[in-house]
XYZ file of C-alpha atoms in Angstrom:
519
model
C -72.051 57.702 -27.982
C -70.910 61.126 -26.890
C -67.828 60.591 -24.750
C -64.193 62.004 -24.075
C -61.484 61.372 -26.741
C -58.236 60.850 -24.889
C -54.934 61.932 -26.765
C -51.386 59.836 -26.928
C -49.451 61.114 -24.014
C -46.243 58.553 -24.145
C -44.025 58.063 -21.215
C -41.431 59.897 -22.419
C -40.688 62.116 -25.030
C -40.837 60.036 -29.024
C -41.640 57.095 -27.457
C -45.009 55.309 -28.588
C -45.959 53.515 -26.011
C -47.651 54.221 -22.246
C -48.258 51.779 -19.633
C -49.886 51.598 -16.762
C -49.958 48.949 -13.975
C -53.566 49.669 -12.191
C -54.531 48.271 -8.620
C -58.795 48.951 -8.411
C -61.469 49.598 -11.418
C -61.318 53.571 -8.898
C -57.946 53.986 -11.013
C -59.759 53.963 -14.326
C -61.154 56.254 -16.587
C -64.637 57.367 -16.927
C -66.581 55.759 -20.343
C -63.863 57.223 -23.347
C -62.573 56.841 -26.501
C -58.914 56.672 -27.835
C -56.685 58.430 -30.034
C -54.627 55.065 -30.137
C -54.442 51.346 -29.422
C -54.798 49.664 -26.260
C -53.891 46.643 -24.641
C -54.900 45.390 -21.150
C -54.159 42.034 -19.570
C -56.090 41.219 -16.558
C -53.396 40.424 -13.519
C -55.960 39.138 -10.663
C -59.242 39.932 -9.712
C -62.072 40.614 -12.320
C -64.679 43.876 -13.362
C -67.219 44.569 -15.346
C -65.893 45.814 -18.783
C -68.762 47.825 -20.423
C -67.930 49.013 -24.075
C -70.090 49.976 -27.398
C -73.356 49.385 -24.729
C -72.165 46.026 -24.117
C -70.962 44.224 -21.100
C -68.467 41.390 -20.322
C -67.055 40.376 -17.270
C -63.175 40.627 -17.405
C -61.564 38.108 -14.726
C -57.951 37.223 -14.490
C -55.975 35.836 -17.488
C -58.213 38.040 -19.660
C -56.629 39.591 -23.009
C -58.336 42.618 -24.509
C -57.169 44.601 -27.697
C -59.355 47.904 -27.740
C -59.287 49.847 -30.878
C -59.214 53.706 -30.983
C -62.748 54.449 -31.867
C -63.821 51.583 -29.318
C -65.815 53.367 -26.455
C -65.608 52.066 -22.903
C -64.648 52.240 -19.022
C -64.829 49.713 -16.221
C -66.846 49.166 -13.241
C -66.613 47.366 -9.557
C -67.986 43.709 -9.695
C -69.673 42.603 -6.586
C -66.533 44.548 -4.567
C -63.744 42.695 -6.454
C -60.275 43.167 -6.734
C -58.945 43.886 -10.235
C -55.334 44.071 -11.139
C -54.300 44.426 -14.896
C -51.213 46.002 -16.886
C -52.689 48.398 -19.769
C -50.397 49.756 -22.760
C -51.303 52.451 -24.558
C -49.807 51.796 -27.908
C -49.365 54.727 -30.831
C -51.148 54.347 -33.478
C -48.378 54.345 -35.966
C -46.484 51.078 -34.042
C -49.466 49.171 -34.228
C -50.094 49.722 -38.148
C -46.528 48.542 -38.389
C -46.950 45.511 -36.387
C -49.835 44.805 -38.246
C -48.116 45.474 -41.311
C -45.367 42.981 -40.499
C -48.040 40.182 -39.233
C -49.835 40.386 -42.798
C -53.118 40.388 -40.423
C -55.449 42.194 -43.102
C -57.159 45.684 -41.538
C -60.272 44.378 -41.508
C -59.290 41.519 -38.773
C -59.521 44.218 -36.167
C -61.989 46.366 -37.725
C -64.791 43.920 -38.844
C -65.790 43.143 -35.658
C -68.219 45.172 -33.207
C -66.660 44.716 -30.143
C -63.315 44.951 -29.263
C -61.681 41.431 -29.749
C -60.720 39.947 -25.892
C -59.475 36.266 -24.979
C -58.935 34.542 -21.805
C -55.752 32.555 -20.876
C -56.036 29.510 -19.046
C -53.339 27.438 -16.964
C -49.668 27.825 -17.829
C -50.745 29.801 -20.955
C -52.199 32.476 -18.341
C -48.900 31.574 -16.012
C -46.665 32.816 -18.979
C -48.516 35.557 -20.279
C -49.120 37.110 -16.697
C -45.112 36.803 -15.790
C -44.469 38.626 -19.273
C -46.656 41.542 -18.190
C -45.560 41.762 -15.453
C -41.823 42.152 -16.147
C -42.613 44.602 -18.624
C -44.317 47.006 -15.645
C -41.817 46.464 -13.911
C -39.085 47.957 -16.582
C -38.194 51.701 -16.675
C -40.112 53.758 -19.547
C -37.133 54.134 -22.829
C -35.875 51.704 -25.392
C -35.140 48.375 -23.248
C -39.471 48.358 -22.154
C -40.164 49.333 -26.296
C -37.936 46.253 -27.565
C -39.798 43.531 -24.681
C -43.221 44.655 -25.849
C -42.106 45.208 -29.313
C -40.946 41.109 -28.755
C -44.441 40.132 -26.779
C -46.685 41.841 -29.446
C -46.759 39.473 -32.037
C -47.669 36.777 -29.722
C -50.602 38.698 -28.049
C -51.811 40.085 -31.891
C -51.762 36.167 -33.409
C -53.777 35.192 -30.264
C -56.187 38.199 -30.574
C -56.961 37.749 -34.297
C -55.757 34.718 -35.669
C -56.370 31.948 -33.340
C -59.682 30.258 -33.464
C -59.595 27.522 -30.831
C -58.964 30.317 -27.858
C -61.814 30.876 -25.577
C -63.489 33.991 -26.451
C -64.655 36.027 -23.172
C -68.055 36.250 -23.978
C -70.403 39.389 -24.242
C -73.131 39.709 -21.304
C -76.705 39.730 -22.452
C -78.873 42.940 -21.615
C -81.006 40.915 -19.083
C -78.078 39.813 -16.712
C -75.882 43.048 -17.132
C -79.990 44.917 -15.713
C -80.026 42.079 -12.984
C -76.827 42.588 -12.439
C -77.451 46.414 -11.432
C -80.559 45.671 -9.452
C -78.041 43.165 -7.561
C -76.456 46.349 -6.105
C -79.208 47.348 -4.451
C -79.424 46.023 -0.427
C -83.213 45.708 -0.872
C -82.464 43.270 -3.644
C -79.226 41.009 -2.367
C -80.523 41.111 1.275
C -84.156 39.008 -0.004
C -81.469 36.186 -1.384
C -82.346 33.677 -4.617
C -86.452 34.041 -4.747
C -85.773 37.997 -4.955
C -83.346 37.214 -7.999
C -86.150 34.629 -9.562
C -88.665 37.266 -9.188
C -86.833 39.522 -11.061
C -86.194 37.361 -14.464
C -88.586 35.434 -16.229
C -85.981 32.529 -16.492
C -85.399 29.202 -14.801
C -83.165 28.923 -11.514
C -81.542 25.995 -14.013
C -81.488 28.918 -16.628
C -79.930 31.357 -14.214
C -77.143 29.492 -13.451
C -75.950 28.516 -16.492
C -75.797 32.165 -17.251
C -74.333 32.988 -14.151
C -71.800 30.196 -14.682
C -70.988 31.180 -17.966
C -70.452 34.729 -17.943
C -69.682 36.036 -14.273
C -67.765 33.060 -13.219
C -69.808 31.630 -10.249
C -73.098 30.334 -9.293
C -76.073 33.005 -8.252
C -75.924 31.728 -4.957
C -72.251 32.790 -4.321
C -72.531 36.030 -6.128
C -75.904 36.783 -3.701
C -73.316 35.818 -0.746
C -70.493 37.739 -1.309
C -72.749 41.040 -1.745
C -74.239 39.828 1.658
C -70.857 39.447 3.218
C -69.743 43.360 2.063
C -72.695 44.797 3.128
C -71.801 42.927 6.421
C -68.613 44.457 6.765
C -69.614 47.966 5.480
C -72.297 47.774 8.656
C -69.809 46.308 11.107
C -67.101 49.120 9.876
C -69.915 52.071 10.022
C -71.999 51.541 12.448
C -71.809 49.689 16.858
C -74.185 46.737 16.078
C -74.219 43.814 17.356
C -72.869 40.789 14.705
C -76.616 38.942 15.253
C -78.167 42.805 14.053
C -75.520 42.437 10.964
C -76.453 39.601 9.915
C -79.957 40.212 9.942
C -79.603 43.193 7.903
C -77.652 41.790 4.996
C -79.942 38.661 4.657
C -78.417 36.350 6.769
C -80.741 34.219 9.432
C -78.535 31.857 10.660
C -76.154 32.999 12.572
C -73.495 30.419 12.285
C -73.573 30.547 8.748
C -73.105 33.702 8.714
C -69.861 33.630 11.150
C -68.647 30.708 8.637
C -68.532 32.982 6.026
C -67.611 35.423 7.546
C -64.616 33.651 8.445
C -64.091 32.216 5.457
C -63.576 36.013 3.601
C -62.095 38.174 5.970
C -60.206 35.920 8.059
C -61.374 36.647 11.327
C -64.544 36.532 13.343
C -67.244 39.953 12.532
C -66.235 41.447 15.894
C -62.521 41.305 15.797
C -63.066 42.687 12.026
C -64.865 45.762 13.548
C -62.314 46.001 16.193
C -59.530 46.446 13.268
C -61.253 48.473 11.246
C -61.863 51.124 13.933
C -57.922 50.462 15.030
C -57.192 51.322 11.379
C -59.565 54.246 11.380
C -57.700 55.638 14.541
C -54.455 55.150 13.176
C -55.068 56.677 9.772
C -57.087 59.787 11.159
C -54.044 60.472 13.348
C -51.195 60.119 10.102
C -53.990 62.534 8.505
C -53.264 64.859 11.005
C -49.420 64.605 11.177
C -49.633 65.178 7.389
C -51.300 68.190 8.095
C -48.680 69.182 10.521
C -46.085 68.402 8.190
C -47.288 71.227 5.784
C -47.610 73.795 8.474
C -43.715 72.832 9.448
C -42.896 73.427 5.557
C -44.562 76.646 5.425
C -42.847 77.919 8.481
C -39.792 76.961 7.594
C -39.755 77.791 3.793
C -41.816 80.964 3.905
C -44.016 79.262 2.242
C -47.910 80.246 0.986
C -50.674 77.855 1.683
C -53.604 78.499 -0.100
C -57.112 76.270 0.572
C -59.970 76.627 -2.491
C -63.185 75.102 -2.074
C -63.006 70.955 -3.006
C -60.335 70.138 -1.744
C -57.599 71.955 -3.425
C -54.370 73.591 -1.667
C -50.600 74.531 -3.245
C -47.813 74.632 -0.954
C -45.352 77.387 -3.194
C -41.530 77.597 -1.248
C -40.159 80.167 -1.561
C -36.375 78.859 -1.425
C -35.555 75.155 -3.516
C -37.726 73.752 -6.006
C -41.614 74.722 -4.957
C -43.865 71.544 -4.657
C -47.374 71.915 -5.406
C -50.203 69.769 -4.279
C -53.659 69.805 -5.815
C -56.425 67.285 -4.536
C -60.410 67.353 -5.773
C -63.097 64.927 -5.022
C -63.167 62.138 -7.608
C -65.558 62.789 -11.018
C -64.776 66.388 -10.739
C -66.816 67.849 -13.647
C -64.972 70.212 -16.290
C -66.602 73.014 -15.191
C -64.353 72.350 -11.665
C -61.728 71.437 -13.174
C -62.195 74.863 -15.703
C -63.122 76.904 -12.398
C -59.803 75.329 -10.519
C -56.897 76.055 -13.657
C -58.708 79.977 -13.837
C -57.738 80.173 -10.050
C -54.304 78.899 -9.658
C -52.265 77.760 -13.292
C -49.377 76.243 -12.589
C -47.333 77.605 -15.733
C -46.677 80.892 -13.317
C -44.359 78.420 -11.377
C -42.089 77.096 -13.832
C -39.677 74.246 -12.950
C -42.194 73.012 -10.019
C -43.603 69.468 -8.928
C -46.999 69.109 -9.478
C -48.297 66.396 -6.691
C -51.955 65.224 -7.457
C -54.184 62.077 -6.164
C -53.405 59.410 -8.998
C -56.747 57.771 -8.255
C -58.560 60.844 -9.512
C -58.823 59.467 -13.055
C -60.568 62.683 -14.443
C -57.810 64.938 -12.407
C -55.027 62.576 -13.815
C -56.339 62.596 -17.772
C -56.989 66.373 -17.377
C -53.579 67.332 -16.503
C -51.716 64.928 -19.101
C -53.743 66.372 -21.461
C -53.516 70.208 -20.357
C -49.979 70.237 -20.343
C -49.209 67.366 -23.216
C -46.870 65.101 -20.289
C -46.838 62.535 -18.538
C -46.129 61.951 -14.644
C -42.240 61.709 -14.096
C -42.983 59.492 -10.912
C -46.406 57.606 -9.712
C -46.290 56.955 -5.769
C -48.305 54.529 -3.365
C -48.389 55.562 0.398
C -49.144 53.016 2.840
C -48.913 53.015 6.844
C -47.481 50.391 9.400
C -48.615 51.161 12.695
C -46.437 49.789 15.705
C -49.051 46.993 16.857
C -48.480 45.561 13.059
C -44.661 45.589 12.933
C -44.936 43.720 16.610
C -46.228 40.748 14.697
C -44.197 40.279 12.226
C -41.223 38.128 12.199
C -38.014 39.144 11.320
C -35.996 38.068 8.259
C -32.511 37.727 7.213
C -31.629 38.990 3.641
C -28.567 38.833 1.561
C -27.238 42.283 1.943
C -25.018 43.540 4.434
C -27.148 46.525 6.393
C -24.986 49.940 7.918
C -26.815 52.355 9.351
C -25.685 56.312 9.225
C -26.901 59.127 10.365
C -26.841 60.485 6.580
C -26.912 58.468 3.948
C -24.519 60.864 2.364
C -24.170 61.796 -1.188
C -20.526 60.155 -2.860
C -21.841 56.795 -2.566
C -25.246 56.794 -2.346
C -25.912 59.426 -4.938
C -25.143 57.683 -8.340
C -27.347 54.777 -6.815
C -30.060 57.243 -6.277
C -30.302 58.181 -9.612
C -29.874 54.926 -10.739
C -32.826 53.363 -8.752
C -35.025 56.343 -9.492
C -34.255 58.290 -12.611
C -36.940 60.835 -11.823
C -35.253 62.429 -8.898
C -33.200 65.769 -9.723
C -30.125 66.475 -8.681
C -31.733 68.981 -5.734
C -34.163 65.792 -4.175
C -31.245 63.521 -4.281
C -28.906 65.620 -1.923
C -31.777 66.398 0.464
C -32.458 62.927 0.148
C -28.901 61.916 0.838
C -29.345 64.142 4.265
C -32.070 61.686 5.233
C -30.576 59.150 8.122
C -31.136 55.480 7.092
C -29.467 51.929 5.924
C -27.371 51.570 3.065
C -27.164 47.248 1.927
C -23.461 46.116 0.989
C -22.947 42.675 -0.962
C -19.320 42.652 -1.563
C -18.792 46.218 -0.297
C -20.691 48.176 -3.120
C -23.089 49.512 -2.134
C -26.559 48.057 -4.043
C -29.245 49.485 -1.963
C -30.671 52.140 0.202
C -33.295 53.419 2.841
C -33.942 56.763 4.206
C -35.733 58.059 7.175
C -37.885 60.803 8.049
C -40.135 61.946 10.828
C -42.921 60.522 9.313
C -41.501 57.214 8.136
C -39.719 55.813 4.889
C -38.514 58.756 2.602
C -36.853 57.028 0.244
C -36.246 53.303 -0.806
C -33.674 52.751 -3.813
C -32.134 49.516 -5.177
C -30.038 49.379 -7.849
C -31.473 47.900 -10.728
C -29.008 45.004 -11.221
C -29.653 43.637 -7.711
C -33.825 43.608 -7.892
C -36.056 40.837 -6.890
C -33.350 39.376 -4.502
C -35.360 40.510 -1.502
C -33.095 43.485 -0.716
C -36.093 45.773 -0.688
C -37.682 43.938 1.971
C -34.627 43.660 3.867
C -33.947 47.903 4.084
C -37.891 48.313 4.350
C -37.928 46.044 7.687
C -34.872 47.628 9.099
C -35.409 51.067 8.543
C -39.514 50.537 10.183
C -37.543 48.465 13.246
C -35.377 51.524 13.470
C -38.456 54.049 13.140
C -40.685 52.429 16.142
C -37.361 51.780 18.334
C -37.441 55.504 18.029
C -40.606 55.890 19.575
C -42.712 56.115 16.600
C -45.787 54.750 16.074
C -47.264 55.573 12.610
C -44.571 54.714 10.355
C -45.362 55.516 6.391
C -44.180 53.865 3.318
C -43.436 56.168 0.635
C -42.814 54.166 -2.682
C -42.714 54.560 -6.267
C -44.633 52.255 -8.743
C -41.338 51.315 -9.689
C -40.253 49.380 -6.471
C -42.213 46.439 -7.080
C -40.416 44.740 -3.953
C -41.501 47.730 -1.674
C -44.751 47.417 -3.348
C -45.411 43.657 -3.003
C -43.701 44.206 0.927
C -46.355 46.294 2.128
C -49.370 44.643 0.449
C -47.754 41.347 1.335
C -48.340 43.039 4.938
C -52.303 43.996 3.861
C -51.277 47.472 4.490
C -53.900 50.522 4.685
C -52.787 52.557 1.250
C -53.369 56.131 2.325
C -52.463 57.806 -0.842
C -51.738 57.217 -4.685
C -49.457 60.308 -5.814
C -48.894 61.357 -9.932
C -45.752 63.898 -9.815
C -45.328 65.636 -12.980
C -42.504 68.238 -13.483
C -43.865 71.341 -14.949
């Protein structure tokens, strides 16, 4: 199978080990091969895994061990969510652990596909709160000791225990029906459409449906229904009755039952939202675009728009920040056409700033220039309407607001929260207004303010998980719109799970998903 071989790019320098925490199957890579060992534990959610022309639904509490010469990507199931941690493990740590374990070579060899598990109950409990701690820790020698601890366990279940449920592989005829599924003219005829297009049994079809995607064919038919129902309500001014007549739905109550059911709201006040969100996000689109213009103004600075999507932003006093966005599945030949045009070696000491969720952008750049990204960003937006309904919450910290965070105290926890920054973004950082949080008069946590919203959220590492995040973040947005504001972004790093969990907790719009590499 002629694919991509991706190299070992570690986190940081020596190490042998990457990881990535992953949100949506967009994230992924396109169908590849290794130059190393992977592991990926499914979070929430589920997707189709397809590897070696075979296909297996992965759903949450799934454990899979893919071996370098092991060819395979992922794709959206039925609209899904899909969570999962993935480590990317050198090939020399994993001979070692193997090594140690006395597992013979051929365990992981032998077999065709690449060997996968699912955890159950407090088995899948454990396992998922050990993941997730580990994405949570800071790339370097504490993160390589925990998974260095947790990979024994995961190895024994992998290839040594016989009495785990083994997620099974899809036959040919469901993963094809499974395709046709995505087709409106298909889903939209319901269960005879799906009967006339196997020669099985409905009894037949839902064992397999049962057995290997999870739920019954019914449901699955459904839940295509319902998306399609949304996608029409979010595109297009039809009536709900019109809606549900196009996705297959022909009785109307039903329909609003379900509808209800999954989004949480009746099909006309989802319509209303989305166009609300539309509004709101075309007009932060805009202020972004503003925001560059005021850089180049006031930095001398070059803009420069190529064809796809692409623009740099060199300053021309500080550090220069460039920013490079192409449409998704960019083709080498783009990406060949793009590096001949602009390279970014002729600005030495920059910040690269790409779209994360670009998966062939991402790979292309680790590989061209043999790093990784010193930070990974999520951007999400709070309008005004949305703060107005939340309810306020007390936190442990003691909040002071300044009009600069200024840099003698808040410095050293800057660059203890977020070891990326250099010294240069932590004192224009520091001349952001915002909330420092006391407990005991140190200060253990930060927030700063821009224009546009949250610059900067930093708490110090011995003080996470206490809800201190959440406590800045809702200060420093009551502060923003009490300002006038009323599109207030989130800027956070992958890092600050509690800013993270904060504004999905809030179901958030994310706007952007930022790699920064320093070149």
């Amino acid at each position: 199978m002629d694919c991509e071989r991706l190299p070992f790019v570690p986190d940081t320098p020596n190490d042998d080990l990457m990881l990535l925490h992953q949100y949506r199957v967009s994230e992924t890579y396109a169908l590849h091969r290794h130059e190393f060992y992977e592991v990926f534990y499914v979070l929430r959610g589920q997707a189709l895994h397809e590897m070696d022309g075979s296909s297996q639904v992965v759903s949450e509490g799934t454990l899979v061990f893919i071996r370098p010469d092991d060819a395979h990507c992922y794709k959206v199931l039925n609209c899904d969510d899909f969570e999962f941690v993935n480590v990317n493990i050198a090939g020399s740590l994993a001979a070692q652990a193997f090594r140690w374990l006395r597992i013979p070579q051929e365990s992981f060899d032998r077999p065709k596909l690449p060997p996968s598990i699912r955890l159950l109950g407090a088995q899948h409990e454990e396992m998922q709160r050990k993941f997730l701690e580990l994405s949570r820790m800071s790339p370097g020698p504490e993160r390589r000791r925990s998974f260095c601890a947790l990979i024994p366990e995961v190895l024994l279940l992998l290839f040594t225990r016989a009495d785990m449920e083994r997620t099974p592989v899809m036959p040919p005829w469901l993963t094809e029906v499974l395709q046709k599924l995505d087709d409106p003219a298909c889903f939209t005829q319901g269960l005879p459409e799906l009967l006339r297009m196997t020669p099985y049994t409905q009894e037949h079809l839902t064992r397999s449906f049962r057995r290997y995607v999870h739920t019954t064919p019914t449901a699955y038919i459904n839940q295509k229904r319902l998306n399609y129902a949304a996608a029409l309500l979010a595109d297009r001014s039809l009536a709900p009755a019109e809606v549900a007549q196009r996705a297959g739905f022909h009785n109307l109550s039903h329909f609003y039952h379900l509808f209800r059911q999954q989004y949480g709201c009746t099909p006309l006040q989802y319509s209303a939202r989305y166009r609300d969100e539309q509004s709101a996000q075309s007009r932060y689109l805009a202020a972004i675009s503003r925001r560059a213009e005021r850089a180049c103004a006031v930095y001398g600075a070059a803009r420069i728009p190529l064809e796809g999507g692409l623009f740099a932003h060199y300053a021309s006093a500080g550090r220069t920040h460039i920013f490079l966005s192409l449409e998704r599945d960019v083709s080498e030949d783009r990406l060949a056409e793009v590096f001949a045009r602009w390279d970014p070696r002729l600005t030495p000491g920059a910040l690269l700033h790409i779209n994360r969720e670009n998966a062939s952008l991402f790979h292309s750049i680790c590989k061209k220039y043999g790093r990784a990204p010193v930070a990974v960003r999520r951007e999400f937006l709070l309008t005004r309407e949305r703060f107005l309904r939340l309810g306020r919450e007390e936190g442990p910290a003691r909040l002071e607001m300044r009009t600069a965070l200024s840099a003698p105290d808040v410095a050293p926890l800057l660059f203890a929260a977020l070891p990326f920054l250099s010294p240069e973004d932590v004192r224009s950082l520091c001349q952001c207004r915002g909330f420092v949080a006391r407990v005991e008069d140190a200060v253990v946590g930060a927030v700063g303010l821009s224009a546009e919203g949250v610059e900067v959220l930093a708490v110090s590492p011995a003080f996470r998980r206490q809800g201190i995040g959440t406590q800045l973040l809702r200060a420093a947005a009551a502060q923003f719109f009490a300002d006038g504001g009323d599109l207030c972004s989130l800027s956070l790093p992958e890092e600050a799970q509690e800013g993270l969990a904060f504004a999905r907790g809030l179901s958030l719009a994310q706007t952007g998903h930022e790699a920064v590499f320093a070149l």
